[in-house]
Coordinates of C-alpha atoms and ligand atoms in Angstrom, one line a residue:
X1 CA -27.7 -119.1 -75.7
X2 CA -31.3 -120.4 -76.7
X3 CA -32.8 -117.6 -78.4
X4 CA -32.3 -115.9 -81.4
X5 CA -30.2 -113.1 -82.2
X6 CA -30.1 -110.5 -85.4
X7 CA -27.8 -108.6 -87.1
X8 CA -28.0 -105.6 -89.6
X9 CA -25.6 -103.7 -91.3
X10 CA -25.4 -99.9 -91.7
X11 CA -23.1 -96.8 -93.7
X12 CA -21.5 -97.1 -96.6
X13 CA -20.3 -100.4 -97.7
X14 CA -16.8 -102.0 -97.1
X15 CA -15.2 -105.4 -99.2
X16 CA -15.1 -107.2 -96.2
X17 CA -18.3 -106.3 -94.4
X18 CA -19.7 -109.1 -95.5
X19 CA -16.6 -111.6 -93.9
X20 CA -17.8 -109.5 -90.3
X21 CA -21.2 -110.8 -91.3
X22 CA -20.3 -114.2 -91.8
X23 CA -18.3 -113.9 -88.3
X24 CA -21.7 -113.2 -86.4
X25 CA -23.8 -115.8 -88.2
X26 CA -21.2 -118.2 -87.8
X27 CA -19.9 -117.8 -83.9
X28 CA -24.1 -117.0 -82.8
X29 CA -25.0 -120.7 -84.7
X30 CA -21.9 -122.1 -82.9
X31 CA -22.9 -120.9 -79.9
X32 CA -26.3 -122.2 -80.0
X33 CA -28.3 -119.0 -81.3
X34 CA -31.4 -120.5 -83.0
X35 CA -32.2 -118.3 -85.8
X36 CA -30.1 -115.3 -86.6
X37 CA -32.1 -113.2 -88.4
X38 CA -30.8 -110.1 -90.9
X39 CA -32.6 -106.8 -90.9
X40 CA -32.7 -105.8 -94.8
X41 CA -31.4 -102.3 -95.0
X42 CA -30.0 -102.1 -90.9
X43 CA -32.5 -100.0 -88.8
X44 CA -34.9 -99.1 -91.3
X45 CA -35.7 -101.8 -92.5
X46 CA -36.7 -103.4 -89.2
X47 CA -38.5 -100.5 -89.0
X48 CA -40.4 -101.7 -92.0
X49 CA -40.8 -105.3 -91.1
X50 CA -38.3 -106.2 -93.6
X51 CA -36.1 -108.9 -92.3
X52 CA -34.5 -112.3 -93.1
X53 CA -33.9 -115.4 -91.2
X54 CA -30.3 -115.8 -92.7
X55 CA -29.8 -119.9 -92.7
X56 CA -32.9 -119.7 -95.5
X57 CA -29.6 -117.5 -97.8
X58 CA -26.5 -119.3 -96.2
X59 CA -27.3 -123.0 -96.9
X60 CA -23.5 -124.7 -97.3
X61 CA -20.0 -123.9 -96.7
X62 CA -19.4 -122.7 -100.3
X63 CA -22.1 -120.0 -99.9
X64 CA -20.3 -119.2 -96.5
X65 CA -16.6 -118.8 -98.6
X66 CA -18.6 -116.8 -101.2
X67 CA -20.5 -114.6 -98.9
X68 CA -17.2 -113.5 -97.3
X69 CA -15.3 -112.6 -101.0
X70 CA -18.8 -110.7 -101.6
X71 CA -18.2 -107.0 -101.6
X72 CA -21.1 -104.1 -100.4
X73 CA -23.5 -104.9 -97.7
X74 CA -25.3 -108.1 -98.6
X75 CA -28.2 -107.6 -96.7
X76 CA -28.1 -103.6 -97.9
X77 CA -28.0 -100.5 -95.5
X78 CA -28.9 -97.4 -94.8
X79 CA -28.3 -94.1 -93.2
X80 CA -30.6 -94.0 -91.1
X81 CA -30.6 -91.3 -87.6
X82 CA -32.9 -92.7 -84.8
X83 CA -34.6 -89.7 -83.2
X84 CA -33.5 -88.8 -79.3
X85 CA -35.3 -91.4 -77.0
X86 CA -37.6 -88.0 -75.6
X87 CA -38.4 -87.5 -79.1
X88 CA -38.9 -90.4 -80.4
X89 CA -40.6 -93.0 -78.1
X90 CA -42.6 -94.4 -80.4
X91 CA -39.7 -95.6 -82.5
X92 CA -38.2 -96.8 -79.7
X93 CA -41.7 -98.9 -78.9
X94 CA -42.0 -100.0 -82.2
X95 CA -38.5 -101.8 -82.5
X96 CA -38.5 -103.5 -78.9
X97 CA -41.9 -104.9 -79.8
X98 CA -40.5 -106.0 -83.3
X99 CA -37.8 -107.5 -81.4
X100 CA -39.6 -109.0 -78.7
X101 CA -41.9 -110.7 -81.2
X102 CA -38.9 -112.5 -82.9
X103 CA -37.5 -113.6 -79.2
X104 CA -34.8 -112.0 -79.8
X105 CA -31.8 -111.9 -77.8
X106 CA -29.3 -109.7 -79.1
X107 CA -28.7 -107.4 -81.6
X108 CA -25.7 -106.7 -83.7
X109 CA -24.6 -103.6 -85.9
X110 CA -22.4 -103.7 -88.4
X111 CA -21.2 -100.0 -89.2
X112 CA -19.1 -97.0 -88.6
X113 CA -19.4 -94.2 -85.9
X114 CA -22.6 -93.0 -87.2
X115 CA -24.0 -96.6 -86.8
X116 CA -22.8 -96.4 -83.1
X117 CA -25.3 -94.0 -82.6
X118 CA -27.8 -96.5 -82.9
X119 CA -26.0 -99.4 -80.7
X120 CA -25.8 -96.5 -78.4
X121 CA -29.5 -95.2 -78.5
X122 CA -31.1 -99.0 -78.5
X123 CA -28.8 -99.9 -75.3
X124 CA -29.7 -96.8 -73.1
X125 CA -33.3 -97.1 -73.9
X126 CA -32.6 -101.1 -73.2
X127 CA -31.6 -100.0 -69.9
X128 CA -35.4 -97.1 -69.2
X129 CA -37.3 -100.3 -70.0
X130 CA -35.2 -102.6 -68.0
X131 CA -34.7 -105.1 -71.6
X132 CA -32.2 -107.9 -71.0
X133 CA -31.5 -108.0 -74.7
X134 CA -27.7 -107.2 -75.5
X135 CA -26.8 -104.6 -77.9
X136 CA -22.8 -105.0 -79.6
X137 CA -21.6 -103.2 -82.2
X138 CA -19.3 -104.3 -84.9
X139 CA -16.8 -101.7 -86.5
X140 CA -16.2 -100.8 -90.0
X141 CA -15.5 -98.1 -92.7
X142 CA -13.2 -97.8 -95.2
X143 CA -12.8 -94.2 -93.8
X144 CA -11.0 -95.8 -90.5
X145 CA -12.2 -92.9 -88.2
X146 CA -13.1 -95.0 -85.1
X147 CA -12.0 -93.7 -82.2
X148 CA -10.3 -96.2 -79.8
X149 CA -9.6 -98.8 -82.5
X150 CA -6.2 -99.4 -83.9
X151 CA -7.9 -99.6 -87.1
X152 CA -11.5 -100.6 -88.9
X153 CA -12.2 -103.9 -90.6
X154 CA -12.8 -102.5 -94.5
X155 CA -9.9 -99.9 -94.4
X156 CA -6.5 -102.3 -95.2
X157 CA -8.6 -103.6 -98.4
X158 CA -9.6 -100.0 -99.4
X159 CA -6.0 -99.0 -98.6
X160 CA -4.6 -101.9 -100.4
X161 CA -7.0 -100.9 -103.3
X162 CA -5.9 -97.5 -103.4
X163 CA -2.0 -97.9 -103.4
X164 CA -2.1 -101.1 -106.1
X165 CA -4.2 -98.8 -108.2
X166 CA -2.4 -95.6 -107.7
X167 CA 0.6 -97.4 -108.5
X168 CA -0.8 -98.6 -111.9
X169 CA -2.4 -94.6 -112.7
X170 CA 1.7 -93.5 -112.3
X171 CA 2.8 -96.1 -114.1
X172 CA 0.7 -94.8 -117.2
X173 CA 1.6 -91.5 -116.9
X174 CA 4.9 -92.0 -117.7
X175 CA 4.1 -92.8 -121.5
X176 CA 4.0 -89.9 -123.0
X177 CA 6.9 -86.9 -123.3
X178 CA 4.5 -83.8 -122.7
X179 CA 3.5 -82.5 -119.5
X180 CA 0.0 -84.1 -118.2
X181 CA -1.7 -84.1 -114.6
X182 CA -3.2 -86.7 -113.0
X183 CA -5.4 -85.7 -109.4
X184 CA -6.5 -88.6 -107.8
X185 CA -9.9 -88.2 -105.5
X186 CA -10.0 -90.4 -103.0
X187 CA -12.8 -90.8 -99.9
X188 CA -12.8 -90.5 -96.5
X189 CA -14.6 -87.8 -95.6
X190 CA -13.2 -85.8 -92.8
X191 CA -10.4 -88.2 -92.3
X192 CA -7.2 -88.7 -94.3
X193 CA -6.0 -92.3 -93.2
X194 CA -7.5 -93.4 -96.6
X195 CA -5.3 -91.0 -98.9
X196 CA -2.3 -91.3 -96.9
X197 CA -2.3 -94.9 -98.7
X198 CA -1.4 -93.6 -101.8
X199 CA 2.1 -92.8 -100.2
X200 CA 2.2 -96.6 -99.9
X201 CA 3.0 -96.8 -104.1
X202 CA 5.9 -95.7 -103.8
X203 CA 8.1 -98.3 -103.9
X204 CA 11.6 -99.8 -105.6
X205 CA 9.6 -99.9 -108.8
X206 CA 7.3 -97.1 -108.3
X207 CA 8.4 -92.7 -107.8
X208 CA 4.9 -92.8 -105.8
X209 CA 3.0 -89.9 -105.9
X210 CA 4.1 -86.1 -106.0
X211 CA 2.0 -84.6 -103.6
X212 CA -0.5 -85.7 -101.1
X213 CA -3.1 -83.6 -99.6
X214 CA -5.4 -84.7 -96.3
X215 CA -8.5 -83.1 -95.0
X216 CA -7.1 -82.4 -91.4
X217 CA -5.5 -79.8 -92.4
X218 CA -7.1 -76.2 -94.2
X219 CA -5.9 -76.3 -98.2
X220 CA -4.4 -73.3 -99.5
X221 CA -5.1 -72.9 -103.1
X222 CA -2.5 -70.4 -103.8
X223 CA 0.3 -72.5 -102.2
X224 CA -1.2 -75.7 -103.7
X225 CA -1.1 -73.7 -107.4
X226 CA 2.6 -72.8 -107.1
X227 CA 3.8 -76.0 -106.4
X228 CA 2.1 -77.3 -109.1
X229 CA 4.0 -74.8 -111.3
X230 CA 7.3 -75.8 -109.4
X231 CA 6.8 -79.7 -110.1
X232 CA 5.7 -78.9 -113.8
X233 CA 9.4 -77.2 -114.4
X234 CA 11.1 -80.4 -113.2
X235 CA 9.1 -83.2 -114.8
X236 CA 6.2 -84.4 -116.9
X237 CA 4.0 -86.5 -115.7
X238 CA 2.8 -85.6 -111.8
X239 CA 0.2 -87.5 -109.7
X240 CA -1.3 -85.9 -106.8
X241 CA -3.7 -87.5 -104.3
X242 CA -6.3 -85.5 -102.2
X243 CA -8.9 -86.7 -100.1
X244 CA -12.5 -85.8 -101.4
X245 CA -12.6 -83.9 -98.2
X246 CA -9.9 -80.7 -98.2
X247 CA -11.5 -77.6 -97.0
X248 CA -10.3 -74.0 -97.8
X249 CA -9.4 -72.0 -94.9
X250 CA -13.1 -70.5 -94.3
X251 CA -14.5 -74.1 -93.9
X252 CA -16.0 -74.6 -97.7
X253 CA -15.0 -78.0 -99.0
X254 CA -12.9 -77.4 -102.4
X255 CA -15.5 -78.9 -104.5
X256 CA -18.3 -76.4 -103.4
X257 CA -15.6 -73.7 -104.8
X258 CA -16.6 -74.6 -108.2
X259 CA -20.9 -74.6 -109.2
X260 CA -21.7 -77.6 -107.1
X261 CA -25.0 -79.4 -106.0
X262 CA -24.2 -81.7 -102.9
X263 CA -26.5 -84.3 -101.5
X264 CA -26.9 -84.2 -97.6
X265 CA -28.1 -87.6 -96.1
X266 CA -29.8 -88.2 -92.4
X267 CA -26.5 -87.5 -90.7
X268 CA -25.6 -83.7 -91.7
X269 CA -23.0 -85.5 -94.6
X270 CA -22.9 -83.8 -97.9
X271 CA -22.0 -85.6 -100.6
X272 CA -18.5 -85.0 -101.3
X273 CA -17.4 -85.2 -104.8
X274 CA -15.4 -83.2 -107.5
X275 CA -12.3 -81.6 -105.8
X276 CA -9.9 -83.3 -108.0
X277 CA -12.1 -82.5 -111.2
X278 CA -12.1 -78.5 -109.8
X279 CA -8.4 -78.5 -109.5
X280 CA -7.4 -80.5 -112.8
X281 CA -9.4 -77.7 -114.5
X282 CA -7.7 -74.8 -112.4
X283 CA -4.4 -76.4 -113.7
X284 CA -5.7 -77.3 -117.0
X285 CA -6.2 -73.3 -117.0
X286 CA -4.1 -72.1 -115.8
X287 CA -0.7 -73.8 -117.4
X288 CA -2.2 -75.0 -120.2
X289 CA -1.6 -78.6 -120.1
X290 CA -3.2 -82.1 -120.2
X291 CA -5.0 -82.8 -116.7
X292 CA -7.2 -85.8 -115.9
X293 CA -9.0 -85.7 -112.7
X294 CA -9.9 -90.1 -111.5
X295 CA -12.2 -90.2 -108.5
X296 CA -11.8 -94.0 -107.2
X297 CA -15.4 -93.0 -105.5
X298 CA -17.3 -96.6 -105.0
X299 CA -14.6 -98.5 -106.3
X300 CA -12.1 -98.4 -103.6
X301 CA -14.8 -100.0 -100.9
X302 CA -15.7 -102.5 -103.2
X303 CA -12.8 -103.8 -104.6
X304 CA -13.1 -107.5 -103.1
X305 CA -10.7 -108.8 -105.9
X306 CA -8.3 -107.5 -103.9
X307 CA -8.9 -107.7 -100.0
X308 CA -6.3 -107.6 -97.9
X309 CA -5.9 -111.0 -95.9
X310 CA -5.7 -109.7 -92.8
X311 CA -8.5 -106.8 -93.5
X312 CA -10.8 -110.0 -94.2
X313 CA -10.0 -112.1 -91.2
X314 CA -10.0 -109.6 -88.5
X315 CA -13.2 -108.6 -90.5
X316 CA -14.6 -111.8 -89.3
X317 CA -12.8 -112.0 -85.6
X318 CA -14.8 -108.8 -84.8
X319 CA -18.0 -110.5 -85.9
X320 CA -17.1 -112.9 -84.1
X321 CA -15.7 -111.3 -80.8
X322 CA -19.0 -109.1 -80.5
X323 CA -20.8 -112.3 -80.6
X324 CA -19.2 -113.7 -77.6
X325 CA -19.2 -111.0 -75.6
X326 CA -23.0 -110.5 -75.9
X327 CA -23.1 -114.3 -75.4
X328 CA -21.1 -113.7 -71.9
X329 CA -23.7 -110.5 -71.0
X330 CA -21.6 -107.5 -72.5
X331 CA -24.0 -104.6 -73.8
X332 CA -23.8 -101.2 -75.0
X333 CA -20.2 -102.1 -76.1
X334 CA -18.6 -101.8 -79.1
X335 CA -15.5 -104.7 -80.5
X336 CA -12.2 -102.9 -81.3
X337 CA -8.7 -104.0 -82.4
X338 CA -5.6 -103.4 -80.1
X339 CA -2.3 -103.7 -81.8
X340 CA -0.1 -105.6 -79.6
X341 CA 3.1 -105.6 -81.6
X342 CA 4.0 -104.2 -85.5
X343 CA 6.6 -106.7 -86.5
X344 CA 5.7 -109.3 -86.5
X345 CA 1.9 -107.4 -86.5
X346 CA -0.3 -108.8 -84.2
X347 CA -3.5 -107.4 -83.3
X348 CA -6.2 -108.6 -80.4
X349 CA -10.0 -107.9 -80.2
X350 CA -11.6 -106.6 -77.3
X351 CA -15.1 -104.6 -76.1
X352 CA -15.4 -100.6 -75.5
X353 CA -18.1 -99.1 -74.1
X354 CA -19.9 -97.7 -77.4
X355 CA -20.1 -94.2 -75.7
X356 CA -16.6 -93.8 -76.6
X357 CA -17.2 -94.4 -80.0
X358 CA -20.3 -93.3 -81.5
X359 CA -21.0 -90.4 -83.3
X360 CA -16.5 -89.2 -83.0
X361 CA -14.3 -89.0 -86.0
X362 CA -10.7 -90.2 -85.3
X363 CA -8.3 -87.8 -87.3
X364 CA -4.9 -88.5 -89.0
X365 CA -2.4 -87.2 -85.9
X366 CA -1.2 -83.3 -87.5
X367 CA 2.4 -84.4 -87.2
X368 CA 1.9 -87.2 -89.3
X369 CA 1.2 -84.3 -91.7
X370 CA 4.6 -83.1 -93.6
X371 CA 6.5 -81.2 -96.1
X372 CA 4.1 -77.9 -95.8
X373 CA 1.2 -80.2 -95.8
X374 CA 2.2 -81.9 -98.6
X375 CA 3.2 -85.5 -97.7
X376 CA 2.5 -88.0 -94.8
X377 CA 5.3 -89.2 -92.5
X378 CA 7.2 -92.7 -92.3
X379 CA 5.0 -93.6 -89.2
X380 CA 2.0 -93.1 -91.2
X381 CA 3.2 -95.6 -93.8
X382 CA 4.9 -98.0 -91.2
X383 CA 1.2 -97.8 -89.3
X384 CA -0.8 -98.5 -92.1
X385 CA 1.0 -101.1 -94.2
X386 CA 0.4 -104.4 -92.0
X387 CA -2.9 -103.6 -92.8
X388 CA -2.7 -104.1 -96.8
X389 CA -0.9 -107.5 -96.4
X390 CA -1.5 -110.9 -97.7
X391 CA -4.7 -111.6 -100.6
X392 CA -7.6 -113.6 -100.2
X393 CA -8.8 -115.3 -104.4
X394 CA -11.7 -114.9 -105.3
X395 CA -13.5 -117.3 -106.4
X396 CA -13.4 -117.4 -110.2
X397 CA -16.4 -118.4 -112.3
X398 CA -16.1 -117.9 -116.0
X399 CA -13.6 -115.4 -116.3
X400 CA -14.8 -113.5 -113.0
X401 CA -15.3 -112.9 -109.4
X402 CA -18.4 -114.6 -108.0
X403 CA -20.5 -113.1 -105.1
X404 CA -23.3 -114.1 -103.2
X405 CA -26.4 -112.8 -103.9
X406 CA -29.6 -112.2 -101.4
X407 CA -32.3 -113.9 -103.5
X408 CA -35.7 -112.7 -102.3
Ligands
F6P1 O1 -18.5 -93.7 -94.8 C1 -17.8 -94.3 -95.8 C2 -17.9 -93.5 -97.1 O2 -17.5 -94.4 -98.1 C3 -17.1 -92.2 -97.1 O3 -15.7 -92.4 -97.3 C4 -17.8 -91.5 -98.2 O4 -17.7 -90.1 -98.0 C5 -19.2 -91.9 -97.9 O5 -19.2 -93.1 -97.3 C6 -20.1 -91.9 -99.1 O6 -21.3 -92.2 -98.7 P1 -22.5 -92.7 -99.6 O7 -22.2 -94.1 -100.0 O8 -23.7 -92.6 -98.8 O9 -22.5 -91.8 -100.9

């Protein structure tokens, strides 16, 4: 490899995006790439001529150990939909030019499956204009809705994240002797794989939640309110976990039940926010008790004080695996993780055609789904928790965690 390559990173943020980041940068400049260049803000900022040549940001080996600890994209993102190649030729132009005028030689997209979509547009119109540059994906999302991957680089942190603090939020309910609910909102979107982690609190030393609610699944109010009622009878302090993204049986997410504005980005995807504070106020109502609604939102994909070890590292093998393979001549491919054994876990990287990937959600199996829809099964806890294991420090500078920062 001679030429240069460049990488950009897209969707909504992860803790470890960054160490995937680091795995690209590190394994092209290994490998002989010249300059690997950053796109600020993925596609569009290409688009805009905003870019970075990324050894002027990651000068020594301490940067490189800070960069990977350094939640949220650090060279930014977006959500941005290319238009259809017949509709949007120009676009199309404008990029291969852009690209062709930095030499490069492939290009690398950090994202989810809406990011796909644009590893999956740039390689078919790669192949109309007969381009020999590679184009690789890189998975991640918190919301671990990839299909053919095991799992996504940025979910075990989140996941760990999630059942650490879920664990804490029980913990302090149990102070007081009067009855008080606590609904925990967490994201996903469509998926469930991230709420199902709350199930992971429970523990010798923790109850764990009461009641757990996933988005595959249509969420019956009625059914939901009685139980509520039933658990209030036995004990005081109940914590229930639901992914921002339940529907009610005609389709309408439980949040748009209540007077709710949502914001829809490029992709069709509202903004999905204030299910848990709708039904701590229907219980609030409706039994007349305490009710705190905690939406984890932004926190849980940027919690990089506490990464999962192996979230982290395969973070950086996938980086590091889609380099390779576009070194060796693979395009229009996407890395994913195969899990070749759970105990003790092992997992290997290998290259999917990105066609398989882009633009489909991977749902939580409807068996994993129990107790009336309340609960997730042992094989959803026994698949996830490998993921959550082992902690990366941080790097502590007076008193707290230091990032790197893209000084431009
Ligand atoms: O795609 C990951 C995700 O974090 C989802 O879980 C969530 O619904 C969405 O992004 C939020 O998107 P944004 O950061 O654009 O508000």
């Amino acid at each position: 490899m001679h030429g240069n390559i460049i990488v950009g990173q897209s969707g909504g943020p992860t803790s470890v995006i960054n160490s995937s980041l680091v795995g690209v940068y590190k394994t092209a400049k290994d490998r002989g790439a010249k300059k690997v260049y950053g796109m600020l803000h993925g596609i569009k900022g290409l688009l805009d001529d905003q870019y970075v040549d990324l050894s002027e940001h990651i000068k020594t080996d301490l940067d490189i150990d800070l960069l990977k600890r350094t939640p949220s994209s650090f060279l930014g993102s977006c959500r941005y939909k290319l238009p259809s190649i017949s509709e949007g030729k120009e676009v199309y132009e404008k990029i291969f030019a852009k690209l062709k005028e930095l030499d490069i030689e492939a290009f690398f997209y950090i994202g989810g499956n809406d990011s796909m979509d644009t590893i999956k547009k740039l390689s078919d119109y790669a192949i109309l204009v007969d381009s020999n540059i590679k184009f690789m994906g890189v998975p991640k999302t918190i919301d671990n809705d990839l299909a053919t991957t095991d799992h996504t680089p940025g979910y075990g942190s989140a996941a760990k994240y999630i059942a650490a603090v879920t664990k804490e939020i029980i913990r302090d309910g149990l102070v007081y002797d009067y009855p008080q609910f606590t609904i925990i909102e967490i994201m996903g979107r469509n998926a469930g794989w991230l709420t199902a982690a709350a199930a992971l609190s429970k523990s010798e030393d923790c109850e764990g939640v009461d009641m757990i609610f996933l988005p595959e699944v249509p969420f019956d109010i009625d059914n939901f309110m009685e139980k509520v009622k039933e658990l209030s009878k036995k004990k005081n302090s109940i914590v229930i976990a639901i992914s921002e993204g339940i529907k009610v049986a005609d389709g309408r997410y439980v949040f748009e039940l209540a007077d709710h504005v949502s914001f829809t980005d490029a992709f069709g995807h509202k903004q999905l926010s204030g299910s848990a504070k709708f039904l701590a106020n229907k219980i609030g109502a409706e039994l007349g008790v305490k009710t705190r609604a905690i939406e984890l939102s932004t926190l849980q994909r940027s919690a990089a004080h506490m990464t999962s070890r192996v979230d982290i590292t395969e973070a950086f093998q996938v980086g590091g695996a889609a380099v390779k393979a576009a070194f060796e001549g693979e395009t229009g491919k996407v890395i994913v993780l195969e899990r070749v054994s759970d105990d003790p876990y092992i997992c290997i990287t290998n290259s999917q055609d990105v066609r398989k990937i882009a633009n489909i959600e991977k749902k939580v199996p409807v068996e994993w789904i129990i107790n009336d829809n309340t609960y997730v099964s042992d094989e959803l806890i026994h698949y996830i928790r490998p993921l959550i294991q082992a902690e990366l420090s941080p790097v502590m500078v007076d008193g707290l965690p230091r990032h790197l920062k893209l000084n431009l």
